[in-house]
Coordinates of C-alpha atoms in Angstrom, one line a residue:
X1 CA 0.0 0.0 0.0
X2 CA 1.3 2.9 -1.1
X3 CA 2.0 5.6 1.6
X4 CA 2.1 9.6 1.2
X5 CA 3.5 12.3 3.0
X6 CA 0.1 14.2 2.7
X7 CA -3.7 13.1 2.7
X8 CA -5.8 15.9 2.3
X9 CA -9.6 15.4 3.2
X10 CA -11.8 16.6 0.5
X11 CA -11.6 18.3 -2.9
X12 CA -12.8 21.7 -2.2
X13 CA -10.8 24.6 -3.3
X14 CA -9.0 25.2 0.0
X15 CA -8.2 21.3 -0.2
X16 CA -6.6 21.6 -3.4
X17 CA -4.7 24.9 -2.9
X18 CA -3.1 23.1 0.1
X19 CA -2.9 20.4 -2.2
X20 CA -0.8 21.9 -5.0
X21 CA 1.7 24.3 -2.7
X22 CA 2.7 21.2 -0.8
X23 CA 3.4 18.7 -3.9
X24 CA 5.0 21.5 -5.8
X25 CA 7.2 21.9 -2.4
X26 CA 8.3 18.0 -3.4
X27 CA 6.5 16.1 -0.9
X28 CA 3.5 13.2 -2.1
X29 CA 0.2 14.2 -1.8
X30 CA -3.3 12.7 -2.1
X31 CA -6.5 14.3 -2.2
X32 CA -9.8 12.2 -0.9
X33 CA -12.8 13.2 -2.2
X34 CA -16.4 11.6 -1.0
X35 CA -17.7 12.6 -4.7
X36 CA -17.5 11.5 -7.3
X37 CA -15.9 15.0 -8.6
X38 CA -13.8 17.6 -7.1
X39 CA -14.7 21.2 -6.1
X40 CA -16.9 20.8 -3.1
X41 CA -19.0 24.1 -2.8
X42 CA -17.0 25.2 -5.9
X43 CA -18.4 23.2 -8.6
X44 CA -20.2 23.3 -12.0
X45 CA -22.7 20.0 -13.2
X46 CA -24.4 19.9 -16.6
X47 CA -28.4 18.6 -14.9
X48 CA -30.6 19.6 -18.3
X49 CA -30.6 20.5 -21.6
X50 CA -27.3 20.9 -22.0
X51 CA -27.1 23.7 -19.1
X52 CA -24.4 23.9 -17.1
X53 CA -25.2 25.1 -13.0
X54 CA -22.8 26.6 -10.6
X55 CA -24.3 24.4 -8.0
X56 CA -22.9 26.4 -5.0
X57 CA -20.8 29.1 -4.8
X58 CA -21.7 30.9 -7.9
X59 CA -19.5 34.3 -8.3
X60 CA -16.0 35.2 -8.1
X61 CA -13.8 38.0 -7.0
X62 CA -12.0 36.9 -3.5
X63 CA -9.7 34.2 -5.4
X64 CA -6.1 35.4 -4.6
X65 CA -4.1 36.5 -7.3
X66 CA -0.9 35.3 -5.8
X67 CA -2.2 32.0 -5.4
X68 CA -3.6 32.4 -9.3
X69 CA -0.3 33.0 -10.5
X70 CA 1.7 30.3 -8.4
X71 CA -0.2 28.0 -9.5
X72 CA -1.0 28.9 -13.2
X73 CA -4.4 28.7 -13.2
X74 CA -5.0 30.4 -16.3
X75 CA -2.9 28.0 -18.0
X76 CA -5.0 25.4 -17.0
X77 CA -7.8 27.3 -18.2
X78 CA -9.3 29.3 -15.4
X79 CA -10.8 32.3 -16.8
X80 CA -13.1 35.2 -15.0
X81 CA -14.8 37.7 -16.6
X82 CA -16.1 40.4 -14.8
X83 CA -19.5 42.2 -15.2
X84 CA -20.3 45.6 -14.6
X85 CA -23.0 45.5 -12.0
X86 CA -26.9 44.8 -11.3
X87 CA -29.7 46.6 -9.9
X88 CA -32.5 47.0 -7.5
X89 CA -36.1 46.5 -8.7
X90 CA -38.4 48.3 -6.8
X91 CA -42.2 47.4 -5.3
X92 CA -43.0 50.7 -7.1
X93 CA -41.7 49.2 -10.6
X94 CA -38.0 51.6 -10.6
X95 CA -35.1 50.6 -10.2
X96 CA -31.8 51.1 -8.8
X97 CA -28.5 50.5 -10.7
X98 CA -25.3 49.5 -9.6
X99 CA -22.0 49.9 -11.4
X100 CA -18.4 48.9 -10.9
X101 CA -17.2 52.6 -12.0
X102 CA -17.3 54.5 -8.8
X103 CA -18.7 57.8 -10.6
X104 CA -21.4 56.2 -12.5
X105 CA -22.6 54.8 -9.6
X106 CA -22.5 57.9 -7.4
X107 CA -24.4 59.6 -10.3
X108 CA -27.1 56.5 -10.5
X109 CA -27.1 57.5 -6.4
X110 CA -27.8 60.7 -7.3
X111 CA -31.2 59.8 -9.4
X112 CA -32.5 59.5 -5.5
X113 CA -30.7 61.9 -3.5
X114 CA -28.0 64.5 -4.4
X115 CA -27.0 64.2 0.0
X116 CA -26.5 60.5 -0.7
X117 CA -24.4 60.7 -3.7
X118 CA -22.1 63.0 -1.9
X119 CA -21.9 60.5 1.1
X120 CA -21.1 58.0 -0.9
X121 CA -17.5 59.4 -1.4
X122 CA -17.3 58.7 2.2
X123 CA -18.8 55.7 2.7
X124 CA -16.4 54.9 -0.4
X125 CA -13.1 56.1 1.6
X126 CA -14.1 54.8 5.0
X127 CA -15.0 51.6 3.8
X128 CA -11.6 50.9 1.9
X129 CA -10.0 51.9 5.2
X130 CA -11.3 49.2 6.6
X131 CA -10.6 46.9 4.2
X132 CA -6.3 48.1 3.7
X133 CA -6.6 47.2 7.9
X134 CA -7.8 43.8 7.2
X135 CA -6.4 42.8 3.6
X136 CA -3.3 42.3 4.6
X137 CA -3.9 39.9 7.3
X138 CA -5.7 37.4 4.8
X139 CA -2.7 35.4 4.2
X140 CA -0.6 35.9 7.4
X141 CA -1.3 33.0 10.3
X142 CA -3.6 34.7 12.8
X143 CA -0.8 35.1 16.2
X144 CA -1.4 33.5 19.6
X145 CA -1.8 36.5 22.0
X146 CA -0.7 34.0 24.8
X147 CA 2.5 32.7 23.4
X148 CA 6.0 34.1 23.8
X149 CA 7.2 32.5 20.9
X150 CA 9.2 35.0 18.3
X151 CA 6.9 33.8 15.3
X152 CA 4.0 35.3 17.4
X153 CA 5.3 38.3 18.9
X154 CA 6.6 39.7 15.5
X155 CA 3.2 39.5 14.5
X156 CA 1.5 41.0 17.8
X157 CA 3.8 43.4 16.5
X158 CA 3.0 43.8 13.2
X159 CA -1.0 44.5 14.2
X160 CA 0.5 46.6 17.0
X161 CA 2.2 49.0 14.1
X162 CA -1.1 49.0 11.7
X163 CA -3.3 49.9 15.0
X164 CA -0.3 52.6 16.1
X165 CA -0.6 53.9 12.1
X166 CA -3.7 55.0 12.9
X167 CA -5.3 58.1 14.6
X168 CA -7.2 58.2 17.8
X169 CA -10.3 59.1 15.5
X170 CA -9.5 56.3 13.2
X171 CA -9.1 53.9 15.3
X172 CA -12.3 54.5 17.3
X173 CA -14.1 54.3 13.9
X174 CA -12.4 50.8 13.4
X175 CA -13.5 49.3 16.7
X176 CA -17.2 50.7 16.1
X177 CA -17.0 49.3 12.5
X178 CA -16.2 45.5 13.6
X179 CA -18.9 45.5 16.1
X180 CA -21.8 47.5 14.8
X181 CA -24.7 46.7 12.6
X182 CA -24.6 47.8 9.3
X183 CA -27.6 48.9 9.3
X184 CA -26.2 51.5 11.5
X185 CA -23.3 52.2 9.5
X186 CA -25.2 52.5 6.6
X187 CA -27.5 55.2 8.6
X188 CA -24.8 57.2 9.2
X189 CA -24.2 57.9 5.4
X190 CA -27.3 57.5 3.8
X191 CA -30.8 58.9 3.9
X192 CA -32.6 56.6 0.9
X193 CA -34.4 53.2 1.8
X194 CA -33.5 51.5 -1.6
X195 CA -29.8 52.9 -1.4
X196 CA -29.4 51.2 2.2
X197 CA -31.1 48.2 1.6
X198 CA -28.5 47.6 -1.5
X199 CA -25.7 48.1 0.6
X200 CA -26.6 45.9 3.6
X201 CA -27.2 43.0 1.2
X202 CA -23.4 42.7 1.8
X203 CA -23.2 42.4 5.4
X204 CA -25.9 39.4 5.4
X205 CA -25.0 37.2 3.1
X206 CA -24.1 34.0 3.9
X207 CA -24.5 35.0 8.1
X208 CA -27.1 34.0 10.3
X209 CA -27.8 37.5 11.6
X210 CA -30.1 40.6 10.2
X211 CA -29.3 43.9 9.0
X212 CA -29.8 45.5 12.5
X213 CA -27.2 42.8 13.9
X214 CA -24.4 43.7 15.8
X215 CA -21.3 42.8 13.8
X216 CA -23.2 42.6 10.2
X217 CA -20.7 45.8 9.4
X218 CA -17.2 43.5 9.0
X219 CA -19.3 40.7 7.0
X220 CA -19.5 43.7 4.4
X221 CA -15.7 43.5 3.8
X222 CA -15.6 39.7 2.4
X223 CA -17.7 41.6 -0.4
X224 CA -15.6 44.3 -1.0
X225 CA -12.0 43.9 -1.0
X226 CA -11.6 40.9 -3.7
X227 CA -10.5 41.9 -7.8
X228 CA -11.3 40.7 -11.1
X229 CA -7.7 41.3 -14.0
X230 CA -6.5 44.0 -11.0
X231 CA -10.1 45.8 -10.7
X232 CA -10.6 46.2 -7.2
X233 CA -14.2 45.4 -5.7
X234 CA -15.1 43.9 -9.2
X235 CA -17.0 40.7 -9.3
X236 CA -16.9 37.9 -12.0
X237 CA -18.1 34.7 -13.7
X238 CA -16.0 31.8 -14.0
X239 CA -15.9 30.9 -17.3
X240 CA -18.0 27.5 -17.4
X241 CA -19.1 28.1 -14.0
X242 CA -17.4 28.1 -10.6
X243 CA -16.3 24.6 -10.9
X244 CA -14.1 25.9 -13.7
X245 CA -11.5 27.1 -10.1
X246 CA -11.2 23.6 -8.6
X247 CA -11.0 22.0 -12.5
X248 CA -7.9 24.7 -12.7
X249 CA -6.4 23.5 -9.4
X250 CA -7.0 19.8 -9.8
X251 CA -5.5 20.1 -13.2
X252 CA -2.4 21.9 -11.5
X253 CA -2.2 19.6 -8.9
X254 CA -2.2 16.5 -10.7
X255 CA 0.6 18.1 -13.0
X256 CA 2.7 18.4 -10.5
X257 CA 2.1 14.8 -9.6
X258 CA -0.5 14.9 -7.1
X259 CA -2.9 12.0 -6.6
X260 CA -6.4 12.1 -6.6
X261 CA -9.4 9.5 -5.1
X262 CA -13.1 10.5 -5.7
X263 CA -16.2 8.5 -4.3
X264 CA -14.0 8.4 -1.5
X265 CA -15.7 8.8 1.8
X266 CA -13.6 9.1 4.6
X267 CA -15.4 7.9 7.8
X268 CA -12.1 8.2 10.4
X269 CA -8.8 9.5 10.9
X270 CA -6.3 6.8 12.0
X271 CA -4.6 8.1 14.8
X272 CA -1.9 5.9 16.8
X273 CA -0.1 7.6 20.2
X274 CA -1.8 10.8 19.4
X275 CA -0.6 11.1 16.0
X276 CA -2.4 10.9 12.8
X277 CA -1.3 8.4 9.8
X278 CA -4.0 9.0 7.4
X279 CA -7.8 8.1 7.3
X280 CA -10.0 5.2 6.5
X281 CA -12.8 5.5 4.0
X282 CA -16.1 4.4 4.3
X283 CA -15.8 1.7 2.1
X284 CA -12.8 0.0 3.9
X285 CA -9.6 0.8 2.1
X286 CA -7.3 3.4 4.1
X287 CA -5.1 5.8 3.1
X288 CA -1.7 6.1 4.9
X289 CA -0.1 9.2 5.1
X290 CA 2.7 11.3 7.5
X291 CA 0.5 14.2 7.8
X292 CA -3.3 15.1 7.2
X293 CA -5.2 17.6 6.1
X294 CA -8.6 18.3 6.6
X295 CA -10.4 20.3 4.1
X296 CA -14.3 19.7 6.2
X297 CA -15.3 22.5 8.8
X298 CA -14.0 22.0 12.3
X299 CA -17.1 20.3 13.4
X300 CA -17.2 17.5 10.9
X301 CA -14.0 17.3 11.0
X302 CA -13.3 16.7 14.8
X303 CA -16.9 15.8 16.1
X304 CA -17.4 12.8 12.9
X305 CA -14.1 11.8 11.6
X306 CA -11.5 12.2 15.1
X307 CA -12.5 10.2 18.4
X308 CA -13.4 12.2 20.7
X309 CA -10.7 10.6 23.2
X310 CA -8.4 11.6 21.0
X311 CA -8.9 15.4 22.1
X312 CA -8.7 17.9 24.9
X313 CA -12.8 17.9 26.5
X314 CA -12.2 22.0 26.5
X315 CA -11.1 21.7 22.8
X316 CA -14.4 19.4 21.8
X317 CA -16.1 22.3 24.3
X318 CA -14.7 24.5 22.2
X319 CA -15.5 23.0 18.8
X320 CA -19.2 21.9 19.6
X321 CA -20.0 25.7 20.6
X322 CA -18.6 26.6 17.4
X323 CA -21.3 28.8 15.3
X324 CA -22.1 26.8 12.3
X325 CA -25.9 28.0 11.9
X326 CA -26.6 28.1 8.2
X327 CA -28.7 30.5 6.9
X328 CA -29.0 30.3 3.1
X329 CA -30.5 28.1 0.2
X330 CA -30.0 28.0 -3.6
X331 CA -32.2 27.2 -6.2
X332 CA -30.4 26.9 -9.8
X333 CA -32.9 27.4 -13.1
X334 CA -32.4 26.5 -16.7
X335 CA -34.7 28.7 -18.7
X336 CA -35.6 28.2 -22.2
X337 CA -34.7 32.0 -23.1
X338 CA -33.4 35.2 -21.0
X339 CA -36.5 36.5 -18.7
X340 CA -37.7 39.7 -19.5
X341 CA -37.8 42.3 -16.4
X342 CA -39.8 45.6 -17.4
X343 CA -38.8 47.9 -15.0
X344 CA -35.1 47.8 -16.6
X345 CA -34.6 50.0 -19.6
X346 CA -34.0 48.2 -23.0
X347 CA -30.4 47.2 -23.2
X348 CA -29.4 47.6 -19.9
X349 CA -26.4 46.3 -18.4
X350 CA -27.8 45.2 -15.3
X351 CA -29.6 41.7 -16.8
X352 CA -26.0 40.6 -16.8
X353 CA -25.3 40.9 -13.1
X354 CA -26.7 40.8 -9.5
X355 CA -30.3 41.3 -9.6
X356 CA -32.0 41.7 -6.4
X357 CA -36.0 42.8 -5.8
X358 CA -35.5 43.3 -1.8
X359 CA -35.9 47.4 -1.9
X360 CA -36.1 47.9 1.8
X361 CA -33.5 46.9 4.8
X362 CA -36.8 46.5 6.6
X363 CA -37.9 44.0 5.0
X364 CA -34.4 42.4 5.0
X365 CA -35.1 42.5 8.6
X366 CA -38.5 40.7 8.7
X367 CA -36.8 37.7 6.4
X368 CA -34.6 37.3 9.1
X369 CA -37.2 37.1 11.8
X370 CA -38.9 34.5 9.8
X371 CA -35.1 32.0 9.9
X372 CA -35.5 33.0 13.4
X373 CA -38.5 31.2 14.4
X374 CA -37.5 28.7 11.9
X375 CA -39.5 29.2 8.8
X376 CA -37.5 29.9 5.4
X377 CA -38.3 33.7 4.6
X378 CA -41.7 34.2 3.4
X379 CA -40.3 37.5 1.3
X380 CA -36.7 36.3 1.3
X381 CA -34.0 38.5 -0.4
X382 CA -32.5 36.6 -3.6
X383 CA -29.3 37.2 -5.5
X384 CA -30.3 36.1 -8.9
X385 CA -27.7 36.6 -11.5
X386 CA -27.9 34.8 -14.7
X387 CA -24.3 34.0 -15.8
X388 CA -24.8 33.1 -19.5
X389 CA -25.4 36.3 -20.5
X390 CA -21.5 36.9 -20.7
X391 CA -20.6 33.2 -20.8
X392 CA -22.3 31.1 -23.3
X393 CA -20.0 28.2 -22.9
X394 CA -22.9 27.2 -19.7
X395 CA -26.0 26.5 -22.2
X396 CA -27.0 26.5 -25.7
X397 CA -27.8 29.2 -28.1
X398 CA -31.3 31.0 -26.6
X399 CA -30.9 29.1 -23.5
X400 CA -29.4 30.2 -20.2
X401 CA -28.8 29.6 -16.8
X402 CA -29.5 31.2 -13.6
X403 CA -28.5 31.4 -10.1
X404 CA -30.6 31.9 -7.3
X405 CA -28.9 32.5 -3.9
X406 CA -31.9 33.0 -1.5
X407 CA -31.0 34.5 2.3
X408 CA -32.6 33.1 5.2
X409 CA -33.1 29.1 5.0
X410 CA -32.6 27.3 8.2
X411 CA -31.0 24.4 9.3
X412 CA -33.9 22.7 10.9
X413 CA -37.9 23.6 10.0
X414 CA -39.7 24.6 12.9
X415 CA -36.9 22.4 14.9
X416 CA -37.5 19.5 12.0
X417 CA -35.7 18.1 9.6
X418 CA -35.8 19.0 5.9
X419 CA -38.6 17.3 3.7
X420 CA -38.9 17.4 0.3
X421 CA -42.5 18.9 0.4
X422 CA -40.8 22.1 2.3
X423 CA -38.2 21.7 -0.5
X424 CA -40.6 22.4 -2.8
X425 CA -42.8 24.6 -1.2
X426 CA -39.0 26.9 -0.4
X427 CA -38.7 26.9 -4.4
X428 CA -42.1 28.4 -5.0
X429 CA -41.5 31.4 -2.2
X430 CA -38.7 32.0 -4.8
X431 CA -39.9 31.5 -8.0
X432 CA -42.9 33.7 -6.9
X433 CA -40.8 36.8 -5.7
X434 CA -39.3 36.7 -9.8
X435 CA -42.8 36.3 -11.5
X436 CA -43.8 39.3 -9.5
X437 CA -41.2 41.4 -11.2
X438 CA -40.6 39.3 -14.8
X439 CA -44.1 38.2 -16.2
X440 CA -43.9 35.2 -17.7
X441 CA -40.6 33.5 -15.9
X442 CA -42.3 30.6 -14.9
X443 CA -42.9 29.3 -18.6
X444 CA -39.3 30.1 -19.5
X445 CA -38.4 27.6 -16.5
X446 CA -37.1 24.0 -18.5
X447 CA -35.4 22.6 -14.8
X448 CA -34.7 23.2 -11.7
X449 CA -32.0 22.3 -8.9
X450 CA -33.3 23.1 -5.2
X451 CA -30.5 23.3 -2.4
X452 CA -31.8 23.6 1.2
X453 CA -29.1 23.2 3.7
X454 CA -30.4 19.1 4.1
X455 CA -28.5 19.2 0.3
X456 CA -25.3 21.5 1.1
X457 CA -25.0 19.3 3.9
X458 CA -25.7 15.9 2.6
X459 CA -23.5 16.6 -0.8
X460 CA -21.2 19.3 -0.1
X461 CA -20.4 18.3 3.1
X462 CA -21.2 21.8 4.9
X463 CA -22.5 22.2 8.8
X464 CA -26.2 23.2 9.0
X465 CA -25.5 24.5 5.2
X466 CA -23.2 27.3 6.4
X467 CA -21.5 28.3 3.4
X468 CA -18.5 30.1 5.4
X469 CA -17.8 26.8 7.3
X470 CA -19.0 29.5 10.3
X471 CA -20.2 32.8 11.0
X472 CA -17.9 35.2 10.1
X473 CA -18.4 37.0 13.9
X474 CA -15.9 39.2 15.6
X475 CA -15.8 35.8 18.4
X476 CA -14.5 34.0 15.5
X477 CA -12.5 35.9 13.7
X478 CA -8.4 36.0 13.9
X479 CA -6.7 33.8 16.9
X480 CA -10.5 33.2 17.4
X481 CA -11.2 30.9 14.6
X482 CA -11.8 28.1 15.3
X483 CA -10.6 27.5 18.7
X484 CA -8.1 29.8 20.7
X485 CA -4.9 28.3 21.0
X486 CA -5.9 26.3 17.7
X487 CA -5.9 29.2 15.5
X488 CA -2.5 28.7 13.3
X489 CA -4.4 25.5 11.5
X490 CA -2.8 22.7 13.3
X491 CA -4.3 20.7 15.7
X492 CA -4.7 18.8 19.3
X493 CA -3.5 16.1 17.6
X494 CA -0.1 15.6 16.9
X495 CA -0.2 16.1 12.4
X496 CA -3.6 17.0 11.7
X497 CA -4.0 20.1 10.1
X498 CA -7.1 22.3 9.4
X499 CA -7.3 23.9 5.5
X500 CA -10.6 24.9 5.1
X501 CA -12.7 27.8 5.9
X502 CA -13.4 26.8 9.2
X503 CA -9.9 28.6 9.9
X504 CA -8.5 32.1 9.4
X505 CA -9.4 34.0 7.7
X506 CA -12.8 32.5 6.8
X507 CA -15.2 31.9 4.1
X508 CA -15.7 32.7 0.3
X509 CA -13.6 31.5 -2.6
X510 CA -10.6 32.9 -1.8
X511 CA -7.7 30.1 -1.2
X512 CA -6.4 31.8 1.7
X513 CA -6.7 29.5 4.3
X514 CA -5.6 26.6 2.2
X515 CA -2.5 28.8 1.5
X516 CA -2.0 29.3 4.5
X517 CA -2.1 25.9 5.9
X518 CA 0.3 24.9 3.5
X519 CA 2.6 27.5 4.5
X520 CA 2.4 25.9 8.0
X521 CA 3.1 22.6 7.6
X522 CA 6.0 23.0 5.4
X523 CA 7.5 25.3 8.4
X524 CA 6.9 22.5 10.7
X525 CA 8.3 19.9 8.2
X526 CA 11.6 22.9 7.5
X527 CA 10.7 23.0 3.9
X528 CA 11.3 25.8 1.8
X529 CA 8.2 27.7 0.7
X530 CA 9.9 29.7 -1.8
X531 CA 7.3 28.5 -4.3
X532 CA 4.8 30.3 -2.3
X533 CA 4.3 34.2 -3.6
X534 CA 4.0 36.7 -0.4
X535 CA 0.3 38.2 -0.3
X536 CA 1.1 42.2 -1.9
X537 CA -1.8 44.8 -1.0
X538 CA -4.4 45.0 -3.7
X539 CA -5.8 47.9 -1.9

């Protein structure tokens, strides 16, 4: 039986960044995958007519360059094109348009209020304030306040210098910022409804809190301080589909000589004396290695696949306190032709990005209160984008595909599981909220792909269905996430790593943790990570 130096547990695209740094750094790696593809949340499957659905994740703009260019993504044929922006359909049949170009979309601000097109110059500069503080520390392991080691002090240090760079006024700003609502934020800049509720949309996704949440504000920098070709804050399609990221990496890894097992459940990690030696799969075989790495949240990962006498009772404390709760649901549609939305002008360049038809942050508010009691949102807010209007490599000629990410979805209905009548009955909430604002969408519908989070669970593998592998919080941010002390992605046992975005610095399609993880088991092995670009400031 052949043994590796690496197992890595699941084919994600933190799994396979991980993946592709460590075998390009010389050592033998192997990536286990439960499906029968890789990409995890990142992934693209043709389901009808030829249509090809970004399953999961679904838009693109986090992805680290550095980690592009290591790696050579786009000669393996990753691709994104960015698209210019979306808009906000109104109850009252207007609309609000969004742009990438910072002065067209002051002036569209302006349509509605000449006081909030000024403030958004300052929302504008105070926000990219916040996200030069918080940039940098994306691909830097978060330090142990506790430990005197030099490793950690120097950077203790290094936060101390960006927190001493800054003003008393500034750094009062930054402290409110990371622990208010943005709903609050917003208030302070802006006086229109539609205007706030656009902006908010940011701080909610993907987080099991509402607008009017304290600590929403910092979720609003994971949508901000990404870039498409070296446009900052632009977002993208990947060319055929998200899963065109993990094809890339899986293609780079396996040039570099990297092994990959789908339909490969793993149901344990063999540990002996505390330390692991790779994992056994469901189906019997095992698969020996020196060192693991697991790409599945922290509570999969140490409350399913690690014995629980295996750990420290305050670490599975710890871990089972962890805030997974998921929040959101997808629902993927192949329509027989693009739908028609009246309230945007002919030609307008907003059909080809982020549509969303939730014009209030009250009523953001009152979908949330419906997750809260356990119901899916009876007005829920959708992202609806439909990405074959700059990509037609994902459908046919005439037909096209689109993406449906629908905020708040619990867990559990009305504390019960999943069934596939509330399945269906969650897909006509949605498809009812477009019909109200496109006449005649339902007859364009040829198929549809439902994902509550029983499926981003069951399939992708994710907690409750949280896509950020947990809440992106100010408790679990930094030498917070996951566990204090077991911040800097290795574990209580002796060899098992964490790669995924259970661990700094969090969710999206970004790469960063599985970057950094890498980084950190090639110090502990004294390997040379030359091969491994240092993060530059996009901002």
């Amino acid at each position: 039986m052949k043994k590796y130096d690496v197992v890595v547990i699941g084919g994600g695209h933190n799994g396979l960044v991980a993946a592709c740094y460590l075998q390009r750094a010389g050592l033998q790696v192997a990536v286990v995958e439960k499906n029968d593809w890789v990409g995890g949340a990142a992934t693209s499957r043709k389901l009808a007519d030829e249509v090809f659905y970004s399953n999961c994740s679904y838009v693109c703009s986090l992805f680290r360059p550095e980690i592009m260019r290591d790696l050579e993504l786009p000669r393996f044929g990753l691709q994104i094109v960015a698209y210019e922006g979306g808009a906000v359909l109104t109850r009252d049949g207007g609309y609000l348009s969004s742009y990438r170009d910072h002065h067209r979309h002051r002036r569209e601000f302006a349509r509605y209020s000449a006081r909030d097109a000024e403030a958004y110059d300052r929302y504008a500069r105070d926000v990219t304030r916040q996200c030069r503080f918080i940039q940098p520390l994306l691909m830097r392991t978060a330090p142990d306040p506790f430990s005197f080691r030099p490793r950690d002090i120097g950077e203790l240090l290094f936060l101390a210098r960006k927190v001493g760079d800054m003003s008393a006024a500034e750094f009062a700003r930054t402290t409110r910022f990371w622990t208010m609502s943005i709903a609050d934020f917003l208030d302070e800049y802006f006086e229109t409804e539609v205007i706030r509720a656009y902006l908010a949309i940011s701080g909610i996704i993907g987080t099991a809190l509402g607008p009017m949440s304290p600590g929403t504000a910092y979720v609003l920098l994971h949508h901000y301080m990404g870039e498409v070709d070296g446009s900052v804050g632009a977002w993208g399609y990947a060319r055929g589909g998200m899963g065109a990221i993990t094809q890339a990496l899986s293609a780079s890894f396996q040039a570099a000589g990297g092994d990959i097992r789908t339909g490969a459940e793993v149901d344990k990690v063999i540990i002996r004396n505390g330390e692991a030696e790779g994992v056994a799969l469901a189906n019997g075989d095992e698969v020996r290695g020196r060192l693991v790495l697991s790409n599945a949240d922290v509570k999969r990962t140490f409350l399913k696949l690690v014995d629980e006498k295996e750990l420290p009772e305050r670490f599975v404390h710890r871990v089972k306190h962890f805030k997974m709760r998921g929040s959101s649901g997808k629902v993927n549609i192949a329509l027989d032709g693009l739908p028609d939305f009246p309230a945007l002008p002919p030609g307008c360049h907003a059909i080809k990005g982020d549509l969303h038809f939730t014009d209030t942050v009250e009523r953001i508010e009152r979908a949330y209160d419906d997750w809260k009691d356990g119901r899916w949102s009876a007005d829920p807010f959708l992202d609806a984008m439909i990405p074959t209007t700059l990509d037609p490599t994902m459908a046919p000629p005439g037909k096209h595909f689109m993406s449906c990410f629908v905020q708040y979805c619990p867990p559990k209905v009305e504390g019960r599981d999943w069934t596939n009548a509330d399945r269906d009955a969650f897909a006509e909430t949605v498809i009812s909220q477009i019909a109200d604002y496109s006449p005649g969408f339902r007859d364009r519908i040829l198929h549809m792909e439902v994902r509550t989070p029983r499926e981003l669970e069951a399939e992708v593998g994710l907690t409750e269905g949280n896509i950020f592998q947990g809440e992106l919080t100010f408790d679990q941010l930094l030498f917070n996430r996951p566990v204090p002390g077991y911040a800097q992605y290795r574990s209580p046992v002796k060899g098992l790593y964490l790669c995924g975005s259970s661990t700094h610095p969090g969710g999206g399609v970004m790469g960063a943790p599985g970057y950094n993880a890498a980084a950190e088991v090639l110090r502990d092995l004294k390997l040379p990570r030359t091969h491994m670009s240092p993060a530059h400031d996009i901002l």
